[in-house]
JSON list of C-alpha atoms and ligand atoms in Angstrom, two decimals:
[
{"chain": "A", "resi": 1365, "resn": "MET", "atom": "CA", "xyz": [-54.95, -120.48, -16.97]},
{"chain": "A", "resi": 1366, "resn": "GLY", "atom": "CA", "xyz": [-51.64, -120.10, -18.78]},
{"chain": "A", "resi": 1367, "resn": "ILE", "atom": "CA", "xyz": [-49.35, -120.32, -15.75]},
{"chain": "A", "resi": 1368, "resn": "SER", "atom": "CA", "xyz": [-46.50, -122.84, -15.74]},
{"chain": "A", "resi": 1369, "resn": "GLN", "atom": "CA", "xyz": [-47.02, -126.36, -14.42]},
{"chain": "A", "resi": 1370, "resn": "LYS", "atom": "CA", "xyz": [-44.36, -125.72, -11.79]},
{"chain": "A", "resi": 1371, "resn": "VAL", "atom": "CA", "xyz": [-46.13, -122.65, -10.40]},
{"chain": "A", "resi": 1372, "resn": "ALA", "atom": "CA", "xyz": [-49.48, -124.43, -10.60]},
{"chain": "A", "resi": 1373, "resn": "SER", "atom": "CA", "xyz": [-48.09, -127.31, -8.53]},
{"chain": "A", "resi": 1374, "resn": "TYR", "atom": "CA", "xyz": [-46.53, -124.87, -6.03]},
{"chain": "A", "resi": 1375, "resn": "LEU", "atom": "CA", "xyz": [-49.91, -123.16, -5.65]},
{"chain": "A", "resi": 1376, "resn": "GLU", "atom": "CA", "xyz": [-51.49, -126.54, -5.05]},
{"chain": "A", "resi": 1377, "resn": "LYS", "atom": "CA", "xyz": [-48.90, -127.74, -2.51]},
{"chain": "A", "resi": 1378, "resn": "GLY", "atom": "CA", "xyz": [-48.33, -124.14, -1.33]},
{"chain": "A", "resi": 1379, "resn": "SER", "atom": "CA", "xyz": [-46.60, -123.00, 1.84]},
{"chain": "A", "resi": 1380, "resn": "TRP", "atom": "CA", "xyz": [-48.48, -124.26, 4.90]},
{"chain": "A", "resi": 1381, "resn": "ILE", "atom": "CA", "xyz": [-47.17, -121.27, 6.83]},
{"chain": "A", "resi": 1382, "resn": "ARG", "atom": "CA", "xyz": [-48.96, -118.94, 4.41]},
{"chain": "A", "resi": 1383, "resn": "LYS", "atom": "CA", "xyz": [-52.11, -121.08, 4.43]},
{"chain": "A", "resi": 1384, "resn": "MET", "atom": "CA", "xyz": [-52.21, -120.98, 8.24]},
{"chain": "A", "resi": 1385, "resn": "PHE", "atom": "CA", "xyz": [-51.66, -117.21, 8.17]},
{"chain": "A", "resi": 1386, "resn": "GLU", "atom": "CA", "xyz": [-54.56, -116.74, 5.77]},
{"chain": "A", "resi": 1387, "resn": "GLU", "atom": "CA", "xyz": [-56.73, -119.04, 7.88]},
{"chain": "A", "resi": 1388, "resn": "GLY", "atom": "CA", "xyz": [-55.78, -116.92, 10.93]},
{"chain": "A", "resi": 1389, "resn": "ALA", "atom": "CA", "xyz": [-56.90, -113.74, 9.12]},
{"chain": "A", "resi": 1390, "resn": "ARG", "atom": "CA", "xyz": [-60.20, -115.42, 8.17]},
{"chain": "A", "resi": 1391, "resn": "LEU", "atom": "CA", "xyz": [-60.82, -116.57, 11.75]},
{"chain": "A", "resi": 1392, "resn": "LYS", "atom": "CA", "xyz": [-59.96, -113.10, 13.13]},
{"chain": "A", "resi": 1393, "resn": "ALA", "atom": "CA", "xyz": [-62.49, -111.51, 10.78]},
{"chain": "A", "resi": 1394, "resn": "LYS", "atom": "CA", "xyz": [-65.09, -114.03, 11.94]},
{"chain": "A", "resi": 1395, "resn": "PHE", "atom": "CA", "xyz": [-64.42, -114.24, 15.70]},
{"chain": "A", "resi": 1396, "resn": "GLY", "atom": "CA", "xyz": [-62.56, -110.96, 16.44]},
{"chain": "A", "resi": 1397, "resn": "GLU", "atom": "CA", "xyz": [-58.81, -110.16, 16.62]},
{"chain": "A", "resi": 1398, "resn": "GLU", "atom": "CA", "xyz": [-58.69, -110.73, 20.38]},
{"chain": "A", "resi": 1399, "resn": "ASN", "atom": "CA", "xyz": [-60.01, -114.30, 20.14]},
{"chain": "A", "resi": 1400, "resn": "VAL", "atom": "CA", "xyz": [-57.45, -115.73, 17.72]},
{"chain": "A", "resi": 1401, "resn": "TYR", "atom": "CA", "xyz": [-53.80, -116.46, 18.64]},
{"chain": "A", "resi": 1402, "resn": "ASP", "atom": "CA", "xyz": [-51.88, -116.57, 15.39]},
{"chain": "A", "resi": 1403, "resn": "PHE", "atom": "CA", "xyz": [-48.45, -118.21, 15.69]},
{"chain": "A", "resi": 1404, "resn": "SER", "atom": "CA", "xyz": [-48.04, -118.75, 11.92]},
{"chain": "A", "resi": 1405, "resn": "LEU", "atom": "CA", "xyz": [-45.76, -115.81, 10.92]},
{"chain": "A", "resi": 1406, "resn": "GLY", "atom": "CA", "xyz": [-43.35, -113.80, 13.07]},
{"chain": "A", "resi": 1407, "resn": "ASN", "atom": "CA", "xyz": [-45.62, -110.75, 12.88]},
{"chain": "A", "resi": 1408, "resn": "PRO", "atom": "CA", "xyz": [-44.93, -108.40, 15.80]},
{"chain": "A", "resi": 1409, "resn": "PRO", "atom": "CA", "xyz": [-48.17, -107.39, 17.54]},
{"chain": "A", "resi": 1410, "resn": "GLU", "atom": "CA", "xyz": [-46.78, -103.91, 18.34]},
{"chain": "A", "resi": 1411, "resn": "GLU", "atom": "CA", "xyz": [-46.24, -101.07, 15.88]},
{"chain": "A", "resi": 1412, "resn": "PRO", "atom": "CA", "xyz": [-42.63, -99.86, 15.29]},
{"chain": "A", "resi": 1413, "resn": "PRO", "atom": "CA", "xyz": [-41.28, -97.16, 17.69]},
{"chain": "A", "resi": 1414, "resn": "ARG", "atom": "CA", "xyz": [-42.42, -93.59, 16.88]},
{"chain": "A", "resi": 1415, "resn": "GLU", "atom": "CA", "xyz": [-38.81, -92.43, 16.36]},
{"chain": "A", "resi": 1416, "resn": "PHE", "atom": "CA", "xyz": [-38.36, -95.03, 13.62]},
{"chain": "A", "resi": 1417, "resn": "LEU", "atom": "CA", "xyz": [-41.52, -93.93, 11.81]},
{"chain": "A", "resi": 1418, "resn": "GLU", "atom": "CA", "xyz": [-40.51, -90.25, 12.06]},
{"chain": "A", "resi": 1419, "resn": "ARG", "atom": "CA", "xyz": [-37.06, -91.01, 10.65]},
{"chain": "A", "resi": 1420, "resn": "VAL", "atom": "CA", "xyz": [-38.52, -92.98, 7.72]},
{"chain": "A", "resi": 1421, "resn": "ARG", "atom": "CA", "xyz": [-41.02, -90.17, 6.99]},
{"chain": "A", "resi": 1422, "resn": "SER", "atom": "CA", "xyz": [-38.25, -87.56, 7.02]},
{"chain": "A", "resi": 1423, "resn": "LEU", "atom": "CA", "xyz": [-36.21, -89.64, 4.56]},
{"chain": "A", "resi": 1424, "resn": "LEU", "atom": "CA", "xyz": [-39.10, -89.57, 2.09]},
{"chain": "A", "resi": 1425, "resn": "ASP", "atom": "CA", "xyz": [-38.46, -85.84, 1.60]},
{"chain": "A", "resi": 1426, "resn": "ARG", "atom": "CA", "xyz": [-34.80, -86.27, 0.78]},
{"chain": "A", "resi": 1427, "resn": "PRO", "atom": "CA", "xyz": [-34.04, -85.04, -2.78]},
{"chain": "A", "resi": 1428, "resn": "GLY", "atom": "CA", "xyz": [-33.24, -87.89, -5.19]},
{"chain": "A", "resi": 1429, "resn": "ILE", "atom": "CA", "xyz": [-34.52, -90.64, -2.92]},
{"chain": "A", "resi": 1430, "resn": "HIS", "atom": "CA", "xyz": [-37.24, -91.71, -5.35]},
{"chain": "A", "resi": 1431, "resn": "ARG", "atom": "CA", "xyz": [-34.89, -92.21, -8.30]},
{"chain": "A", "resi": 1432, "resn": "TYR", "atom": "CA", "xyz": [-32.98, -95.30, -9.38]},
{"chain": "A", "resi": 1433, "resn": "MET", "atom": "CA", "xyz": [-30.12, -96.30, -7.11]},
{"chain": "A", "resi": 1434, "resn": "PRO", "atom": "CA", "xyz": [-27.10, -98.57, -7.63]},
{"chain": "A", "resi": 1435, "resn": "ASN", "atom": "CA", "xyz": [-28.26, -102.20, -7.95]},
{"chain": "A", "resi": 1436, "resn": "ALA", "atom": "CA", "xyz": [-26.59, -103.13, -4.67]},
{"chain": "A", "resi": 1437, "resn": "GLY", "atom": "CA", "xyz": [-28.40, -100.33, -2.78]},
{"chain": "A", "resi": 1438, "resn": "PHE", "atom": "CA", "xyz": [-27.51, -96.82, -1.54]},
{"chain": "A", "resi": 1439, "resn": "LEU", "atom": "CA", "xyz": [-23.81, -96.57, -0.70]},
{"chain": "A", "resi": 1440, "resn": "GLU", "atom": "CA", "xyz": [-24.61, -94.82, 2.59]},
{"chain": "A", "resi": 1441, "resn": "ALA", "atom": "CA", "xyz": [-26.79, -97.75, 3.71]},
{"chain": "A", "resi": 1442, "resn": "ARG", "atom": "CA", "xyz": [-24.21, -100.34, 2.64]},
{"chain": "A", "resi": 1443, "resn": "GLU", "atom": "CA", "xyz": [-21.46, -98.44, 4.49]},
{"chain": "A", "resi": 1444, "resn": "ALA", "atom": "CA", "xyz": [-23.56, -98.42, 7.66]},
{"chain": "A", "resi": 1445, "resn": "VAL", "atom": "CA", "xyz": [-24.20, -102.17, 7.39]},
{"chain": "A", "resi": 1446, "resn": "ALA", "atom": "CA", "xyz": [-20.51, -102.83, 6.66]},
{"chain": "A", "resi": 1447, "resn": "GLN", "atom": "CA", "xyz": [-19.47, -100.86, 9.75]},
{"chain": "A", "resi": 1448, "resn": "ALA", "atom": "CA", "xyz": [-21.86, -102.86, 11.95]},
{"chain": "A", "resi": 1449, "resn": "VAL", "atom": "CA", "xyz": [-20.64, -106.21, 10.56]},
{"chain": "A", "resi": 1450, "resn": "ALA", "atom": "CA", "xyz": [-16.98, -105.10, 10.87]},
{"chain": "A", "resi": 1451, "resn": "ARG", "atom": "CA", "xyz": [-17.60, -104.13, 14.51]},
{"chain": "A", "resi": 1452, "resn": "ASP", "atom": "CA", "xyz": [-19.33, -107.46, 15.32]},
{"chain": "A", "resi": 1453, "resn": "SER", "atom": "CA", "xyz": [-16.89, -109.68, 13.44]},
{"chain": "A", "resi": 1454, "resn": "GLY", "atom": "CA", "xyz": [-13.65, -107.77, 14.06]},
{"chain": "A", "resi": 1455, "resn": "LEU", "atom": "CA", "xyz": [-12.91, -108.12, 10.33]},
{"chain": "A", "resi": 1456, "resn": "PRO", "atom": "CA", "xyz": [-12.35, -105.44, 7.65]},
{"chain": "A", "resi": 1457, "resn": "VAL", "atom": "CA", "xyz": [-15.82, -105.52, 6.04]},
{"chain": "A", "resi": 1458, "resn": "GLU", "atom": "CA", "xyz": [-16.51, -102.76, 3.47]},
{"chain": "A", "resi": 1459, "resn": "ALA", "atom": "CA", "xyz": [-19.55, -101.41, 1.62]},
{"chain": "A", "resi": 1460, "resn": "GLY", "atom": "CA", "xyz": [-18.42, -103.39, -1.45]},
{"chain": "A", "resi": 1461, "resn": "HIS", "atom": "CA", "xyz": [-19.12, -106.61, 0.49]},
{"chain": "A", "resi": 1462, "resn": "VAL", "atom": "CA", "xyz": [-22.74, -105.65, 1.15]},
{"chain": "A", "resi": 1463, "resn": "VAL", "atom": "CA", "xyz": [-25.86, -105.97, -1.02]},
{"chain": "A", "resi": 1464, "resn": "MET", "atom": "CA", "xyz": [-29.15, -104.50, 0.22]},
{"chain": "A", "resi": 1465, "resn": "THR", "atom": "CA", "xyz": [-32.10, -106.86, -0.33]},
{"chain": "A", "resi": 1466, "resn": "VAL", "atom": "CA", "xyz": [-35.74, -107.19, 0.59]},
{"chain": "A", "resi": 1467, "resn": "GLY", "atom": "CA", "xyz": [-35.34, -109.29, 3.72]},
{"chain": "A", "resi": 1468, "resn": "ALA", "atom": "CA", "xyz": [-33.43, -112.50, 4.36]},
{"chain": "A", "resi": 1469, "resn": "GLY", "atom": "CA", "xyz": [-35.54, -114.37, 1.79]},
{"chain": "A", "resi": 1470, "resn": "GLY", "atom": "CA", "xyz": [-34.46, -111.84, -0.84]},
{"chain": "A", "resi": 1471, "resn": "ALA", "atom": "CA", "xyz": [-30.84, -112.14, 0.28]},
{"chain": "A", "resi": 1472, "resn": "LEU", "atom": "CA", "xyz": [-30.86, -115.93, 0.03]},
{"chain": "A", "resi": 1473, "resn": "ASN", "atom": "CA", "xyz": [-32.38, -115.76, -3.44]},
{"chain": "A", "resi": 1474, "resn": "VAL", "atom": "CA", "xyz": [-29.79, -113.21, -4.61]},
{"chain": "A", "resi": 1475, "resn": "ALA", "atom": "CA", "xyz": [-26.96, -115.33, -3.20]},
{"chain": "A", "resi": 1476, "resn": "LEU", "atom": "CA", "xyz": [-28.29, -118.57, -4.71]},
{"chain": "A", "resi": 1477, "resn": "LYS", "atom": "CA", "xyz": [-28.81, -116.89, -8.09]},
{"chain": "A", "resi": 1478, "resn": "ALA", "atom": "CA", "xyz": [-25.22, -115.67, -8.00]},
{"chain": "A", "resi": 1479, "resn": "LEU", "atom": "CA", "xyz": [-23.78, -119.04, -6.94]},
{"chain": "A", "resi": 1480, "resn": "LEU", "atom": "CA", "xyz": [-25.70, -121.86, -8.60]},
{"chain": "A", "resi": 1481, "resn": "ASP", "atom": "CA", "xyz": [-25.13, -123.47, -11.95]},
{"chain": "A", "resi": 1482, "resn": "PRO", "atom": "CA", "xyz": [-27.95, -125.82, -13.05]},
{"chain": "A", "resi": 1483, "resn": "GLY", "atom": "CA", "xyz": [-27.99, -129.08, -11.05]},
{"chain": "A", "resi": 1484, "resn": "GLU", "atom": "CA", "xyz": [-25.63, -127.91, -8.33]},
{"chain": "A", "resi": 1485, "resn": "GLN", "atom": "CA", "xyz": [-26.55, -128.95, -4.84]},
{"chain": "A", "resi": 1486, "resn": "VAL", "atom": "CA", "xyz": [-27.25, -127.08, -1.62]},
{"chain": "A", "resi": 1487, "resn": "ILE", "atom": "CA", "xyz": [-27.15, -129.00, 1.65]},
{"chain": "A", "resi": 1488, "resn": "VAL", "atom": "CA", "xyz": [-29.97, -128.00, 4.01]},
{"chain": "A", "resi": 1489, "resn": "ILE", "atom": "CA", "xyz": [-30.05, -129.09, 7.63]},
{"chain": "A", "resi": 1490, "resn": "ALA", "atom": "CA", "xyz": [-33.38, -130.61, 8.77]},
{"chain": "A", "resi": 1491, "resn": "PRO", "atom": "CA", "xyz": [-35.60, -129.49, 10.32]},
{"chain": "A", "resi": 1492, "resn": "PHE", "atom": "CA", "xyz": [-35.46, -126.30, 8.24]},
{"chain": "A", "resi": 1493, "resn": "PHE", "atom": "CA", "xyz": [-37.50, -123.23, 7.25]},
{"chain": "A", "resi": 1494, "resn": "VAL", "atom": "CA", "xyz": [-39.86, -124.67, 4.65]},
{"chain": "A", "resi": 1495, "resn": "GLU", "atom": "CA", "xyz": [-39.19, -122.01, 1.99]},
{"chain": "A", "resi": 1496, "resn": "TYR", "atom": "CA", "xyz": [-35.57, -123.18, 1.52]},
{"chain": "A", "resi": 1497, "resn": "ARG", "atom": "CA", "xyz": [-36.50, -125.85, -1.02]},
{"chain": "A", "resi": 1498, "resn": "PHE", "atom": "CA", "xyz": [-38.30, -123.22, -3.15]},
{"chain": "A", "resi": 1499, "resn": "TYR", "atom": "CA", "xyz": [-35.39, -120.78, -2.91]},
{"chain": "A", "resi": 1500, "resn": "VAL", "atom": "CA", "xyz": [-32.91, -123.42, -4.14]},
{"chain": "A", "resi": 1501, "resn": "ASP", "atom": "CA", "xyz": [-35.26, -124.61, -6.87]},
{"chain": "A", "resi": 1502, "resn": "ASN", "atom": "CA", "xyz": [-35.83, -121.00, -8.04]},
{"chain": "A", "resi": 1503, "resn": "HIS", "atom": "CA", "xyz": [-32.24, -120.94, -9.29]},
{"chain": "A", "resi": 1504, "resn": "GLY", "atom": "CA", "xyz": [-31.97, -124.41, -10.83]},
{"chain": "A", "resi": 1505, "resn": "GLY", "atom": "CA", "xyz": [-30.37, -126.00, -7.77]},
{"chain": "A", "resi": 1506, "resn": "GLU", "atom": "CA", "xyz": [-31.11, -129.22, -5.93]},
{"chain": "A", "resi": 1507, "resn": "SER", "atom": "CA", "xyz": [-31.66, -129.38, -2.15]},
{"chain": "A", "resi": 1508, "resn": "VAL", "atom": "CA", "xyz": [-29.92, -132.22, -0.31]},
{"chain": "A", "resi": 1509, "resn": "VAL", "atom": "CA", "xyz": [-31.43, -132.71, 3.13]},
{"chain": "A", "resi": 1510, "resn": "VAL", "atom": "CA", "xyz": [-29.15, -133.74, 6.00]},
{"chain": "A", "resi": 1511, "resn": "ASN", "atom": "CA", "xyz": [-30.73, -134.42, 9.40]},
{"chain": "A", "resi": 1512, "resn": "SER", "atom": "CA", "xyz": [-29.51, -132.76, 12.59]},
{"chain": "A", "resi": 1513, "resn": "ARG", "atom": "CA", "xyz": [-28.61, -134.94, 15.56]},
{"chain": "A", "resi": 1514, "resn": "GLU", "atom": "CA", "xyz": [-31.35, -135.67, 18.10]},
{"chain": "A", "resi": 1515, "resn": "ASP", "atom": "CA", "xyz": [-30.40, -132.59, 20.15]},
{"chain": "A", "resi": 1516, "resn": "PHE", "atom": "CA", "xyz": [-30.52, -130.55, 16.89]},
{"chain": "A", "resi": 1517, "resn": "SER", "atom": "CA", "xyz": [-26.75, -130.03, 16.84]},
{"chain": "A", "resi": 1518, "resn": "LEU", "atom": "CA", "xyz": [-24.94, -130.42, 13.51]},
{"chain": "A", "resi": 1519, "resn": "ASP", "atom": "CA", "xyz": [-24.19, -133.95, 12.32]},
{"chain": "A", "resi": 1520, "resn": "LEU", "atom": "CA", "xyz": [-20.83, -133.12, 10.78]},
{"chain": "A", "resi": 1521, "resn": "GLU", "atom": "CA", "xyz": [-20.22, -136.68, 9.62]},
{"chain": "A", "resi": 1522, "resn": "ALA", "atom": "CA", "xyz": [-23.52, -136.73, 7.74]},
{"chain": "A", "resi": 1523, "resn": "ILE", "atom": "CA", "xyz": [-22.77, -133.31, 6.22]},
{"chain": "A", "resi": 1524, "resn": "SER", "atom": "CA", "xyz": [-19.34, -134.52, 5.10]},
{"chain": "A", "resi": 1525, "resn": "GLY", "atom": "CA", "xyz": [-20.97, -137.65, 3.62]},
{"chain": "A", "resi": 1526, "resn": "ALA", "atom": "CA", "xyz": [-23.42, -135.51, 1.63]},
{"chain": "A", "resi": 1527, "resn": "VAL", "atom": "CA", "xyz": [-20.71, -133.33, 0.05]},
{"chain": "A", "resi": 1528, "resn": "ASN", "atom": "CA", "xyz": [-19.79, -134.28, -3.51]},
{"chain": "A", "resi": 1529, "resn": "GLU", "atom": "CA", "xyz": [-18.55, -132.72, -6.75]},
{"chain": "A", "resi": 1530, "resn": "ARG", "atom": "CA", "xyz": [-21.93, -131.01, -7.24]},
{"chain": "A", "resi": 1531, "resn": "THR", "atom": "CA", "xyz": [-22.10, -129.40, -3.78]},
{"chain": "A", "resi": 1532, "resn": "LYS", "atom": "CA", "xyz": [-22.08, -125.59, -3.96]},
{"chain": "A", "resi": 1533, "resn": "ALA", "atom": "CA", "xyz": [-23.22, -124.56, -0.50]},
{"chain": "A", "resi": 1534, "resn": "VAL", "atom": "CA", "xyz": [-24.44, -125.52, 2.94]},
{"chain": "A", "resi": 1535, "resn": "LEU", "atom": "CA", "xyz": [-27.44, -123.46, 4.05]},
{"chain": "A", "resi": 1536, "resn": "LEU", "atom": "CA", "xyz": [-27.43, -122.95, 7.81]},
{"chain": "A", "resi": 1537, "resn": "ASN", "atom": "CA", "xyz": [-29.88, -121.09, 10.04]},
{"chain": "A", "resi": 1538, "resn": "SER", "atom": "CA", "xyz": [-28.96, -119.91, 13.52]},
{"chain": "A", "resi": 1539, "resn": "PRO", "atom": "CA", "xyz": [-30.76, -119.04, 15.79]},
{"chain": "A", "resi": 1540, "resn": "ASN", "atom": "CA", "xyz": [-32.85, -121.73, 14.13]},
{"chain": "A", "resi": 1541, "resn": "ASN", "atom": "CA", "xyz": [-36.42, -121.65, 12.96]},
{"chain": "A", "resi": 1542, "resn": "PRO", "atom": "CA", "xyz": [-38.11, -123.98, 13.91]},
{"chain": "A", "resi": 1543, "resn": "THR", "atom": "CA", "xyz": [-35.91, -125.63, 16.59]},
{"chain": "A", "resi": 1544, "resn": "GLY", "atom": "CA", "xyz": [-34.55, -122.54, 18.36]},
{"chain": "A", "resi": 1545, "resn": "VAL", "atom": "CA", "xyz": [-31.07, -124.11, 18.46]},
{"chain": "A", "resi": 1546, "resn": "VAL", "atom": "CA", "xyz": [-28.03, -121.79, 18.37]},
{"chain": "A", "resi": 1547, "resn": "TYR", "atom": "CA", "xyz": [-24.85, -123.35, 17.02]},
{"chain": "A", "resi": 1548, "resn": "GLY", "atom": "CA", "xyz": [-21.76, -122.87, 19.16]},
{"chain": "A", "resi": 1549, "resn": "GLN", "atom": "CA", "xyz": [-18.28, -121.72, 18.23]},
{"chain": "A", "resi": 1550, "resn": "GLU", "atom": "CA", "xyz": [-16.80, -125.24, 18.13]},
{"chain": "A", "resi": 1551, "resn": "GLU", "atom": "CA", "xyz": [-19.52, -126.45, 15.76]},
{"chain": "A", "resi": 1552, "resn": "ILE", "atom": "CA", "xyz": [-19.10, -123.49, 13.41]},
{"chain": "A", "resi": 1553, "resn": "GLN", "atom": "CA", "xyz": [-15.32, -123.84, 13.50]},
{"chain": "A", "resi": 1554, "resn": "ALA", "atom": "CA", "xyz": [-15.55, -127.59, 12.77]},
{"chain": "A", "resi": 1555, "resn": "LEU", "atom": "CA", "xyz": [-18.00, -126.92, 9.92]},
{"chain": "A", "resi": 1556, "resn": "GLY", "atom": "CA", "xyz": [-15.61, -124.31, 8.49]},
{"chain": "A", "resi": 1557, "resn": "GLU", "atom": "CA", "xyz": [-12.76, -126.84, 8.58]},
{"chain": "A", "resi": 1558, "resn": "LEU", "atom": "CA", "xyz": [-14.95, -129.52, 7.00]},
{"chain": "A", "resi": 1559, "resn": "LEU", "atom": "CA", "xyz": [-15.95, -127.23, 4.11]},
{"chain": "A", "resi": 1560, "resn": "ARG", "atom": "CA", "xyz": [-12.34, -126.13, 3.61]},
{"chain": "A", "resi": 1561, "resn": "GLU", "atom": "CA", "xyz": [-10.99, -129.71, 3.55]},
{"chain": "A", "resi": 1562, "resn": "ARG", "atom": "CA", "xyz": [-13.75, -131.27, 1.46]},
{"chain": "A", "resi": 1563, "resn": "GLY", "atom": "CA", "xyz": [-13.65, -128.31, -0.93]},
{"chain": "A", "resi": 1564, "resn": "ARG", "atom": "CA", "xyz": [-9.88, -128.62, -1.30]},
{"chain": "A", "resi": 1565, "resn": "ALA", "atom": "CA", "xyz": [-10.15, -132.39, -1.97]},
{"chain": "A", "resi": 1566, "resn": "LEU", "atom": "CA", "xyz": [-12.82, -131.77, -4.62]},
{"chain": "A", "resi": 1567, "resn": "GLY", "atom": "CA", "xyz": [-11.05, -128.74, -6.11]},
{"chain": "A", "resi": 1568, "resn": "ARG", "atom": "CA", "xyz": [-14.02, -126.41, -5.61]},
{"chain": "A", "resi": 1569, "resn": "ASP", "atom": "CA", "xyz": [-15.21, -123.70, -3.24]},
{"chain": "A", "resi": 1570, "resn": "ILE", "atom": "CA", "xyz": [-18.05, -124.78, -0.98]},
{"chain": "A", "resi": 1571, "resn": "TYR", "atom": "CA", "xyz": [-19.90, -121.83, 0.51]},
{"chain": "A", "resi": 1572, "resn": "LEU", "atom": "CA", "xyz": [-21.64, -121.42, 3.81]},
{"chain": "A", "resi": 1573, "resn": "LEU", "atom": "CA", "xyz": [-24.91, -119.53, 3.39]},
{"chain": "A", "resi": 1574, "resn": "SER", "atom": "CA", "xyz": [-25.66, -118.36, 6.92]},
{"chain": "A", "resi": 1575, "resn": "ASP", "atom": "CA", "xyz": [-29.29, -117.33, 7.30]},
{"chain": "A", "resi": 1576, "resn": "GLU", "atom": "CA", "xyz": [-29.36, -115.10, 10.39]},
{"chain": "A", "resi": 1577, "resn": "PRO", "atom": "CA", "xyz": [-32.60, -113.09, 10.59]},
{"chain": "A", "resi": 1578, "resn": "TYR", "atom": "CA", "xyz": [-32.87, -113.92, 14.32]},
{"chain": "A", "resi": 1579, "resn": "ARG", "atom": "CA", "xyz": [-29.25, -113.13, 15.32]},
{"chain": "A", "resi": 1580, "resn": "ARG", "atom": "CA", "xyz": [-30.41, -110.30, 17.59]},
{"chain": "A", "resi": 1581, "resn": "LEU", "atom": "CA", "xyz": [-32.96, -112.49, 19.38]},
{"chain": "A", "resi": 1582, "resn": "LEU", "atom": "CA", "xyz": [-30.47, -114.13, 21.73]},
{"chain": "A", "resi": 1583, "resn": "TYR", "atom": "CA", "xyz": [-31.08, -114.21, 25.47]},
{"chain": "A", "resi": 1584, "resn": "ASP", "atom": "CA", "xyz": [-29.28, -115.02, 28.73]},
{"chain": "A", "resi": 1585, "resn": "GLY", "atom": "CA", "xyz": [-25.80, -114.40, 27.36]},
{"chain": "A", "resi": 1586, "resn": "THR", "atom": "CA", "xyz": [-26.12, -116.92, 24.50]},
{"chain": "A", "resi": 1587, "resn": "VAL", "atom": "CA", "xyz": [-23.71, -116.05, 21.69]},
{"chain": "A", "resi": 1588, "resn": "PHE", "atom": "CA", "xyz": [-23.84, -117.09, 18.06]},
{"chain": "A", "resi": 1589, "resn": "PRO", "atom": "CA", "xyz": [-20.29, -116.82, 16.73]},
{"chain": "A", "resi": 1590, "resn": "HIS", "atom": "CA", "xyz": [-19.55, -114.74, 13.67]},
{"chain": "A", "resi": 1591, "resn": "VAL", "atom": "CA", "xyz": [-19.24, -117.16, 10.73]},
{"chain": "A", "resi": 1592, "resn": "PHE", "atom": "CA", "xyz": [-16.79, -114.87, 8.89]},
{"chain": "A", "resi": 1593, "resn": "GLN", "atom": "CA", "xyz": [-14.24, -115.67, 11.59]},
{"chain": "A", "resi": 1594, "resn": "TYR", "atom": "CA", "xyz": [-14.34, -119.44, 11.02]},
{"chain": "A", "resi": 1595, "resn": "VAL", "atom": "CA", "xyz": [-15.43, -120.11, 7.44]},
{"chain": "A", "resi": 1596, "resn": "ASP", "atom": "CA", "xyz": [-13.43, -119.16, 4.33]},
{"chain": "A", "resi": 1597, "resn": "ASN", "atom": "CA", "xyz": [-16.34, -118.70, 1.91]},
{"chain": "A", "resi": 1598, "resn": "ALA", "atom": "CA", "xyz": [-19.30, -117.39, 3.88]},
{"chain": "A", "resi": 1599, "resn": "ILE", "atom": "CA", "xyz": [-22.30, -115.26, 2.98]},
{"chain": "A", "resi": 1600, "resn": "ILE", "atom": "CA", "xyz": [-24.65, -113.89, 5.64]},
{"chain": "A", "resi": 1601, "resn": "ALA", "atom": "CA", "xyz": [-28.32, -113.28, 4.88]},
{"chain": "A", "resi": 1602, "resn": "THR", "atom": "CA", "xyz": [-30.30, -111.20, 7.34]},
{"chain": "A", "resi": 1603, "resn": "SER", "atom": "CA", "xyz": [-33.21, -108.81, 7.61]},
{"chain": "B", "resi": 814, "resn": "PLP", "atom": "C1", "xyz": [-35.26, -119.01, 8.97]},
{"chain": "B", "resi": 814, "resn": "PLP", "atom": "C2", "xyz": [-35.84, -117.94, 8.11]},
{"chain": "B", "resi": 814, "resn": "PLP", "atom": "N1", "xyz": [-35.14, -117.50, 7.06]},
{"chain": "B", "resi": 814, "resn": "PLP", "atom": "C3", "xyz": [-35.62, -116.53, 6.25]},
{"chain": "B", "resi": 814, "resn": "PLP", "atom": "C4", "xyz": [-36.86, -115.97, 6.48]},
{"chain": "B", "resi": 814, "resn": "PLP", "atom": "C5", "xyz": [-37.35, -114.90, 5.56]},
{"chain": "B", "resi": 814, "resn": "PLP", "atom": "O1", "xyz": [-37.06, -113.70, 6.16]},
{"chain": "B", "resi": 814, "resn": "PLP", "atom": "P1", "xyz": [-37.59, -112.30, 5.55]},
{"chain": "B", "resi": 814, "resn": "PLP", "atom": "O2", "xyz": [-39.00, -112.17, 5.99]},
{"chain": "B", "resi": 814, "resn": "PLP", "atom": "O3", "xyz": [-36.68, -111.29, 6.15]},
{"chain": "B", "resi": 814, "resn": "PLP", "atom": "O4", "xyz": [-37.43, -112.41, 4.06]},
{"chain": "B", "resi": 814, "resn": "PLP", "atom": "C6", "xyz": [-37.64, -116.40, 7.57]},
{"chain": "B", "resi": 814, "resn": "PLP", "atom": "C7", "xyz": [-38.97, -115.84, 7.81]},
{"chain": "B", "resi": 814, "resn": "PLP", "atom": "O5", "xyz": [-39.77, -116.36, 8.56]},
{"chain": "B", "resi": 814, "resn": "PLP", "atom": "C8", "xyz": [-37.12, -117.42, 8.40]},
{"chain": "B", "resi": 814, "resn": "PLP", "atom": "O6", "xyz": [-37.80, -117.89, 9.47]}
]
């Protein structure tokens, strides 16, 4: 087949999450849905609420909805997102700050494409969502893995040690998949200061890419602080 060597090797090594998901589907077909417990993807077992489905169906009839839209998405949708982020962060966020994407994976890829020059580095905090390496590689970047501490908190010293003149971003995920850790305000504030100081010393902007698809899945009063409040150059990806 004429596919590139890179894609061929990706297919070979492939995402284990996807392989497990496909194995789950195979086992369900063989042994019955009710006999297989599939923890591979975050697929909700329930269908969406009826009101949501009705709203989506009614939007399909809206004149003009099936035509091209601005690249960043419908203004109305971006305004609604901006209002929600402004309310949560207490900052003046506008539609012009928002790009609609297909999920958090799409958002991270758009952000990395916009940020990375060839060979620039992105610090990822281990353990991390396994697709991150592919996302960074998709846009000519290099992943630099920095371990968390034993309790999965941020090892700020190690992050500082990994920053160099090729560092473009730190990719952070909170609430975290797979550890479940939620970074606290002091950690985010200290990370913001670190990126500001190291960036200033190196004469470059170092971005925080905050991957937050699980922000709304917080329980028992746990709060994940809003990164815009503590980090100068921050981008949030969500779904
Ligand atoms: C940490 C993390 N980031 C990003 C994604 C991708 O999210 P989406 O399905 O919205 O593209 C996932 C999906 O499992 C994830 O766990």
